[in-house]
mmCIF file of C-alpha atoms and ligand atoms in Angstrom:
data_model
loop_
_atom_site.group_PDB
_atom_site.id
_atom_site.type_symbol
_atom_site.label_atom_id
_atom_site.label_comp_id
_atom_site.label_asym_id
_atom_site.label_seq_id
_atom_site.Cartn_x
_atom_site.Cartn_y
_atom_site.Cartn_z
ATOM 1 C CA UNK B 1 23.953 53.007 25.624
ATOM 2 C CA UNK B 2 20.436 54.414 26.427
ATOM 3 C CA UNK B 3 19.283 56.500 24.133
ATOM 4 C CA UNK B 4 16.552 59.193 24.539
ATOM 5 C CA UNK B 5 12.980 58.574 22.946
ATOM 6 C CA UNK B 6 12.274 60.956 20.480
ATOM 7 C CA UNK B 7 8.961 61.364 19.232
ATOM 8 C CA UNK B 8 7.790 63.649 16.076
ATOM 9 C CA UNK B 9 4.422 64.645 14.919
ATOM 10 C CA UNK B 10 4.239 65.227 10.994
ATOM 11 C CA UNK B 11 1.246 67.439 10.422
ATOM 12 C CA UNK B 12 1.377 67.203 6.990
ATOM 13 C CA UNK B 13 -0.665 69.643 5.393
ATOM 14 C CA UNK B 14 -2.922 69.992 7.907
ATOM 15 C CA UNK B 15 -3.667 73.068 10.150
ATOM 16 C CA UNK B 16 -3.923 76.555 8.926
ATOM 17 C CA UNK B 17 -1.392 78.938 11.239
ATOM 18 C CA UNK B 18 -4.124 79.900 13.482
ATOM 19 C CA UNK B 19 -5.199 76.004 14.016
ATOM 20 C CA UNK B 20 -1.431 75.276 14.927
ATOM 21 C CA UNK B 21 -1.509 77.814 17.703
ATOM 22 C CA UNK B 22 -4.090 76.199 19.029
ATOM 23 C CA UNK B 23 -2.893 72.895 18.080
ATOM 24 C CA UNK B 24 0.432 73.321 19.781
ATOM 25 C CA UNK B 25 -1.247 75.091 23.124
ATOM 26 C CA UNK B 26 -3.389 72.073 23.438
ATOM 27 C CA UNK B 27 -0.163 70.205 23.180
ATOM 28 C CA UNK B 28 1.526 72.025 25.435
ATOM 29 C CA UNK B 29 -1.226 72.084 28.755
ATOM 30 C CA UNK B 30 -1.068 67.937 27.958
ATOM 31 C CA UNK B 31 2.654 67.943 28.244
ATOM 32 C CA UNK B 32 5.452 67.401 31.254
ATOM 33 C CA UNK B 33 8.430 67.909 30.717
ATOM 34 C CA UNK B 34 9.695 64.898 30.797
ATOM 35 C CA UNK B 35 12.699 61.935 28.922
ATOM 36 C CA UNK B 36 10.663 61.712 25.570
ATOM 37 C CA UNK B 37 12.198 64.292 23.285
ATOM 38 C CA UNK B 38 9.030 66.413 21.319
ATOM 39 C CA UNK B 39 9.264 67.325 18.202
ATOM 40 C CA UNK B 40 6.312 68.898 15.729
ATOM 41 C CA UNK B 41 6.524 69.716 12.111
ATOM 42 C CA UNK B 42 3.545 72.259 11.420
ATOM 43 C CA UNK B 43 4.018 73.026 7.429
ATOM 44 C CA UNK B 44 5.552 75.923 6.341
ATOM 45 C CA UNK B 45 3.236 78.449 7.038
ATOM 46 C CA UNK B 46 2.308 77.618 10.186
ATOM 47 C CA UNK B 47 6.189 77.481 11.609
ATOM 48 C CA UNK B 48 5.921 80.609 12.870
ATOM 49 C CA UNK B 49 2.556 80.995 15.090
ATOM 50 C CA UNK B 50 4.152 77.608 16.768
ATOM 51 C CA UNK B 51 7.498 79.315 17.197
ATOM 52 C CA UNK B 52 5.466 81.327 18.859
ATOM 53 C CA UNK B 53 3.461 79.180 20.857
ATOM 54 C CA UNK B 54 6.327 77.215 21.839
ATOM 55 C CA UNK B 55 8.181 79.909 23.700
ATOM 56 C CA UNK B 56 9.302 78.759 26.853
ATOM 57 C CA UNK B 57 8.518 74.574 26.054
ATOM 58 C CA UNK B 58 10.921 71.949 25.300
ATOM 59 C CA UNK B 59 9.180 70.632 22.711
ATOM 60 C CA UNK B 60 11.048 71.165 19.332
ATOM 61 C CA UNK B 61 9.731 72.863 15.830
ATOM 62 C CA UNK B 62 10.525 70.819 12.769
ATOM 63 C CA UNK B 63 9.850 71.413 9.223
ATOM 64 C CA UNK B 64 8.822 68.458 6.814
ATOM 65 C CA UNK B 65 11.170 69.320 3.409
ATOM 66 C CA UNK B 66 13.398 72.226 2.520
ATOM 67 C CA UNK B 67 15.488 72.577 -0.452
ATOM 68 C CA UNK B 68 19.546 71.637 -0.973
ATOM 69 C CA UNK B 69 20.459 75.020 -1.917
ATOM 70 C CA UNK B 70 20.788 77.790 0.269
ATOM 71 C CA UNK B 71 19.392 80.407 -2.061
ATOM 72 C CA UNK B 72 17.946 80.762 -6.022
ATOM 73 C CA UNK B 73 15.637 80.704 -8.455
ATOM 74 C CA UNK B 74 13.989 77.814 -6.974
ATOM 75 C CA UNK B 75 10.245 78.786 -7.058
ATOM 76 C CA UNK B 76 7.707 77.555 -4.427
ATOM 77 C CA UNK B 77 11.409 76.224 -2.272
ATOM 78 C CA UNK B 78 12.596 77.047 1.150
ATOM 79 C CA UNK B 79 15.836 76.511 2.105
ATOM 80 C CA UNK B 80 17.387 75.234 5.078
ATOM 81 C CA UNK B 81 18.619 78.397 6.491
ATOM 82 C CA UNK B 82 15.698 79.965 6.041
ATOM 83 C CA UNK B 83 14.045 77.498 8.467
ATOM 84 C CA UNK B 84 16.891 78.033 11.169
ATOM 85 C CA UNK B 85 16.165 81.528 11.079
ATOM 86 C CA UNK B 86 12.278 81.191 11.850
ATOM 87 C CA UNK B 87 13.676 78.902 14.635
ATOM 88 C CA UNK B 88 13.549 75.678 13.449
ATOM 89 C CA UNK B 89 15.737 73.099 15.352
ATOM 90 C CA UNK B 90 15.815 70.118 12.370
ATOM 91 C CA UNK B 91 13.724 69.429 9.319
ATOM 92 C CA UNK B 92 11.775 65.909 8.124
ATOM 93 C CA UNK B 93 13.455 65.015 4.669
ATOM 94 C CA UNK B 94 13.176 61.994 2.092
ATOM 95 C CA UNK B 95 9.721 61.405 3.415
ATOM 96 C CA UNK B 96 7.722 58.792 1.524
ATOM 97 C CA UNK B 97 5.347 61.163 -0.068
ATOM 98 C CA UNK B 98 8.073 63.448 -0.986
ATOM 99 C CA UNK B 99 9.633 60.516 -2.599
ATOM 100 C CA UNK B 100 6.198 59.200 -4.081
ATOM 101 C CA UNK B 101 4.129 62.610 -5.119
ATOM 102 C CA UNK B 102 7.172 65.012 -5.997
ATOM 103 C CA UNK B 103 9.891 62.604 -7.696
ATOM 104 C CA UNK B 104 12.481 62.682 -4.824
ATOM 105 C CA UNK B 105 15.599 60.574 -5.389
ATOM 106 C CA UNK B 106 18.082 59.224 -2.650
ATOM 107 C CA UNK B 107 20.302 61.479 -4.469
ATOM 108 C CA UNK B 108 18.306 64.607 -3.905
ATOM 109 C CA UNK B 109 17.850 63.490 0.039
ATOM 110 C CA UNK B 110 21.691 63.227 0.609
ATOM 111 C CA UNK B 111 21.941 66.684 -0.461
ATOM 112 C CA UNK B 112 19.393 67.827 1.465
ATOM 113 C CA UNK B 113 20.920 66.168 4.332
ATOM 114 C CA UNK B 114 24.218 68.142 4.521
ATOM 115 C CA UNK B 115 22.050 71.082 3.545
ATOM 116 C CA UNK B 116 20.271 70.655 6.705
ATOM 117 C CA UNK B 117 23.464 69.922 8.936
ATOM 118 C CA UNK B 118 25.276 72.720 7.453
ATOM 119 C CA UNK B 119 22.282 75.481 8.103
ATOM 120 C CA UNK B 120 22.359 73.648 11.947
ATOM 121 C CA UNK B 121 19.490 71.896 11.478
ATOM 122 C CA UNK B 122 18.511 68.086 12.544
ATOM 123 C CA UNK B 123 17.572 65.911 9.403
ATOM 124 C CA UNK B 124 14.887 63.004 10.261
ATOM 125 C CA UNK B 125 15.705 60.503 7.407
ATOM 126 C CA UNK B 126 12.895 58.791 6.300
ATOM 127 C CA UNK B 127 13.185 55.155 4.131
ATOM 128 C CA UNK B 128 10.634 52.277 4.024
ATOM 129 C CA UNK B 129 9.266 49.973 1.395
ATOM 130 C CA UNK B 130 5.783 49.611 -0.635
ATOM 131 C CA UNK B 131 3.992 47.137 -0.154
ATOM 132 C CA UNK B 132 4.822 45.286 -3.471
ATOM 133 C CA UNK B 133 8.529 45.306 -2.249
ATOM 134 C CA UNK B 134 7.589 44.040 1.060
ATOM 135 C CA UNK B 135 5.963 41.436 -0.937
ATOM 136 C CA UNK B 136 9.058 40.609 -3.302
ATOM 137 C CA UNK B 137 11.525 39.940 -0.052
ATOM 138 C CA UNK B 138 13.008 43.237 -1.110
ATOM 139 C CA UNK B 139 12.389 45.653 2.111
ATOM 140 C CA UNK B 140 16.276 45.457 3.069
ATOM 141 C CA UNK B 141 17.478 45.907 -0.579
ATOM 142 C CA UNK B 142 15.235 49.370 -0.364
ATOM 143 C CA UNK B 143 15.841 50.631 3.212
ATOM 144 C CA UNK B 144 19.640 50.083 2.541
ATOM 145 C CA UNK B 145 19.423 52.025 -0.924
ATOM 146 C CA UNK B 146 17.999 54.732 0.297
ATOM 147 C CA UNK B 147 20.043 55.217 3.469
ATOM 148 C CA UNK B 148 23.307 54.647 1.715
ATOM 149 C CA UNK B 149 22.439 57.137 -1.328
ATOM 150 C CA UNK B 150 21.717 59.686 2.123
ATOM 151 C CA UNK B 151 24.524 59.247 4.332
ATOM 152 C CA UNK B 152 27.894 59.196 4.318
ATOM 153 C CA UNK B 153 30.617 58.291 7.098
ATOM 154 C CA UNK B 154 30.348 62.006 8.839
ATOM 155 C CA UNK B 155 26.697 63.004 8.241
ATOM 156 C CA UNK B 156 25.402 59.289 9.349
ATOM 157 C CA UNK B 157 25.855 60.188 12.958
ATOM 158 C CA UNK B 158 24.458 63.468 13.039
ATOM 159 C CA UNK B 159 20.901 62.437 11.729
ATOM 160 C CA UNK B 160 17.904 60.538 13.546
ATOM 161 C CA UNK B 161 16.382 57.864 10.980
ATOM 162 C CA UNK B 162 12.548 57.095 10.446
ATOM 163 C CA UNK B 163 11.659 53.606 9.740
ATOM 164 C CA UNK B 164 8.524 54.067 7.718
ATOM 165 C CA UNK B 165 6.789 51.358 5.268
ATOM 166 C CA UNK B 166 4.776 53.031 3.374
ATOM 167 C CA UNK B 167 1.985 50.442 3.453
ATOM 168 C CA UNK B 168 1.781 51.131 6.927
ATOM 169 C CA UNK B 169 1.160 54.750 6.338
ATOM 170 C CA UNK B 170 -1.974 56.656 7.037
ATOM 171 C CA UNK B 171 -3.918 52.730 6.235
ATOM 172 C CA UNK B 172 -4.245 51.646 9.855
ATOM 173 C CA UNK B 173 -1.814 48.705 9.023
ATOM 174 C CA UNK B 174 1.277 48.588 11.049
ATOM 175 C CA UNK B 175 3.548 46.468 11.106
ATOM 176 C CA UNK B 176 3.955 43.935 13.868
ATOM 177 C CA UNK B 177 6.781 44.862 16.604
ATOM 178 C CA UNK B 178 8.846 41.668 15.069
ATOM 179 C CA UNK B 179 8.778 43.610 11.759
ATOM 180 C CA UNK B 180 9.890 46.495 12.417
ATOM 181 C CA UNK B 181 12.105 45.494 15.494
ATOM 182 C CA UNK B 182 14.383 43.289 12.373
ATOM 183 C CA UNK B 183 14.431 46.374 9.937
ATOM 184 C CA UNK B 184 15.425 48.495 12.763
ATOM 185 C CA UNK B 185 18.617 46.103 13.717
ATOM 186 C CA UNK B 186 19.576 46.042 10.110
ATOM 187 C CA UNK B 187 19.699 49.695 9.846
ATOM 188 C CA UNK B 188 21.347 49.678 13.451
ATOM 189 C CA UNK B 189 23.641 47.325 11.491
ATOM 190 C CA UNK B 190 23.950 49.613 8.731
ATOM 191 C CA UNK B 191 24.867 52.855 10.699
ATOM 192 C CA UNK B 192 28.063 50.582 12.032
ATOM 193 C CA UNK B 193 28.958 49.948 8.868
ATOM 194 C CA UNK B 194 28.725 53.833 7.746
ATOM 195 C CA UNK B 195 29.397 55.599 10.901
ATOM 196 C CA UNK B 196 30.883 53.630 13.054
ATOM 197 C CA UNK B 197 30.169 52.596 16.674
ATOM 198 C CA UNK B 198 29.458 55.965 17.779
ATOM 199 C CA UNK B 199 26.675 56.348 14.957
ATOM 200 C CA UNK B 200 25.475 52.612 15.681
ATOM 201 C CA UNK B 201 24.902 53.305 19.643
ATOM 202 C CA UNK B 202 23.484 57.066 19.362
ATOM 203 C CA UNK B 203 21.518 57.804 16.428
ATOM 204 C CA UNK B 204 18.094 57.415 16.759
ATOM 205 C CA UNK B 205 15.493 54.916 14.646
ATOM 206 C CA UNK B 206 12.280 55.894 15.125
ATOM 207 C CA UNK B 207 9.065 53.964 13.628
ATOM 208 C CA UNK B 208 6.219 55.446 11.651
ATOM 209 C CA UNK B 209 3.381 54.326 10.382
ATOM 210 C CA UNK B 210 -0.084 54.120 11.819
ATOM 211 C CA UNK B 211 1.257 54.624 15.265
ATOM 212 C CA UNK B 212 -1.233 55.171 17.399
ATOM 213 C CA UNK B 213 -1.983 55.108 21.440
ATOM 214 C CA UNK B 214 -2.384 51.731 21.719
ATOM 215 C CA UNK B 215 0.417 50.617 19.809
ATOM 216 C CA UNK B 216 2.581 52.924 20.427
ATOM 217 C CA UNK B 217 4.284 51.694 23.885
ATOM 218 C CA UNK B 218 4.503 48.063 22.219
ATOM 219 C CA UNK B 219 6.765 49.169 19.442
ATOM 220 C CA UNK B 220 8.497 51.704 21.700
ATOM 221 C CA UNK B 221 9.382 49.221 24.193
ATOM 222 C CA UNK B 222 11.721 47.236 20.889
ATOM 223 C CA UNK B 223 15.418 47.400 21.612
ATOM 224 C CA UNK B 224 16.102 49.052 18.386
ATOM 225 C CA UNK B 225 13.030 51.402 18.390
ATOM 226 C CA UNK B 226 13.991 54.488 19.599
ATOM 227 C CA UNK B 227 11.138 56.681 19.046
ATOM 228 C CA UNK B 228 8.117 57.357 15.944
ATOM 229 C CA UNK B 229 7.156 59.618 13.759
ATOM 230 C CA UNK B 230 3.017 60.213 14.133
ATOM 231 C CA UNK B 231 1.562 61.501 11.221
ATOM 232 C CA UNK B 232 -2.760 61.364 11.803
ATOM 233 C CA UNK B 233 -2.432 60.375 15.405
ATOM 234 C CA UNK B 234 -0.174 64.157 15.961
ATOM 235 C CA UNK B 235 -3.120 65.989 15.066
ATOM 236 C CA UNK B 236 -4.990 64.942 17.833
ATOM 237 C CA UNK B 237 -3.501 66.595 20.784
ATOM 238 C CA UNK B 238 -4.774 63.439 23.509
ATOM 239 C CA UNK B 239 -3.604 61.189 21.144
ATOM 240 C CA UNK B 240 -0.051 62.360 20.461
ATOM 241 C CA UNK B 241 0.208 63.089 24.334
ATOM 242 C CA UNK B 242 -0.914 59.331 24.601
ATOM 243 C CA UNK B 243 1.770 57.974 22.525
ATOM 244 C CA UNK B 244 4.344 60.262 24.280
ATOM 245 C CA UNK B 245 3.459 58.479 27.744
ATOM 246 C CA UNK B 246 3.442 55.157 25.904
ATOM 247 C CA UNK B 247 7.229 56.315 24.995
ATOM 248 C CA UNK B 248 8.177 56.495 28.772
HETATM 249 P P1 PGA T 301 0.578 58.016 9.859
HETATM 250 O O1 PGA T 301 1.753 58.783 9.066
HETATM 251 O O2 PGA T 301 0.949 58.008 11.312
HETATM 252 O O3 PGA T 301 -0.667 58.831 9.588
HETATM 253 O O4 PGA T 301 0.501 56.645 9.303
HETATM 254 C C1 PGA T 301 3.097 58.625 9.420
HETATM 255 C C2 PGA T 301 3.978 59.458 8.518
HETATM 256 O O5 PGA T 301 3.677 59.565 7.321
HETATM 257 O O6 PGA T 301 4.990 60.031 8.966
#
């Protein structure tokens, strides 16, 4: 089954609400509509200028964390039905810094997940390995950890998945296509195993890390690479417009 490229650009903390307006207009005279599925994940206070800014485009507003709970004394939290209601159509969870920097477990990104899903929202699961698990053969013993502690049978088709190693994040290193092509086919593997055909032949993988124009329509063009996740290169509105066409 074909399934349709979808690429994401994870600002980070980058871009002030003002700079994402201008960000996402840039974006937006760059863009035809087209296959690729656009996504962009402005941080929190800049959701809603490119709400805004995004009336009338296809391209789709995502958040980069939100909170398991709907509502509580959570300080500094937003929750994932808070996000739907500034129109947010899914939300960027278990990402490698979140995992890294604020302590989050495959435990906390499960719940998140049906958080997400339950509040209508799309979760992009993140996983990937350091480089020091790379190193000691154990990238597969990772990646599968983390996506079984975040799916189950009946969330694990509902999500897309981010391959992302975290060496190969924001360092300029990415992998090679035969790298991540193999990860990819194991977690292809892996969604069979949780979620059945149906999960195994829709749910997207996309890549991430140091994807950049020219890279980005080698990788693309992997059977099992369905689309990326752009941090740096997103910022950039020529460059993430690049990578969309190398997605075609
Ligand atoms: P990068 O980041 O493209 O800057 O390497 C990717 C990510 O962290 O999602």
């Amino acid at each position: 089954m074909a399934r349709r490229k979808f690429v994401c650009g994870n600002w980070k903390m980058f871009k002030t609400a003002s700079e994402a307006d201008q960000l996402v207009r840039d974006l937006r005279s760059r863009l035809s509509s087209g296959q690729v599925q656009v996504a962009v994940a402005p941080p929190f206070t800049a959701l809603a200028a490119a709400r805004a800014a995004l009336t009338g485009s296809p391209i789709q507003l995502f958040a980069q964390n939100c909170h398991w709970e709907k509502q509580g004394a959570f300080t500094g939290e937003i929750s994932a039905p808070m996000l739907k209601e500034l129109g947010c159509d899914g939300v960027i969870l278990g990402h490698s810094e979140r995992r890294q920097l604020f302590f989050e477990t495959d435990e906390m990104v499960g719940r998140k997940v049906r958080a997400a899903l339950e509040a209508g929202l799309h979760p992009i699961v993140c996983c990937g390995e350091t480089l020091q698990e790379r190193e000691g053969n154990k990238t597969w013993e990772v990646v599968s950890r983390q996506l079984r502690g975040a799916l189950d049978a009946s969330t694990a088709q509902q999500v897309t998945i981010a391959y992302e190693p975290v060496w190969a994040i924001g360092t300029g290193k990415v992998a090679t296509t035969a790298q991540a092509q193999e990860v990819h086919a194991q977690i292809r593997g892996l969604l069979r195993e949780l979620g059945g055909a149906a999960a195994a032949d829709s749910v997207r993988v996309q890549y991430g890390g140091s994807v950049k124009p020219d890279n980005a329509a080698e990788l693309l063009a992997q059977p099992d690479i369905d689309g990326a996740l752009v941090g740096g290169a997103s910022l950039k509105a020529d460059d993430f417009a690049r990578i969309i066409a190398g997605a075609r």
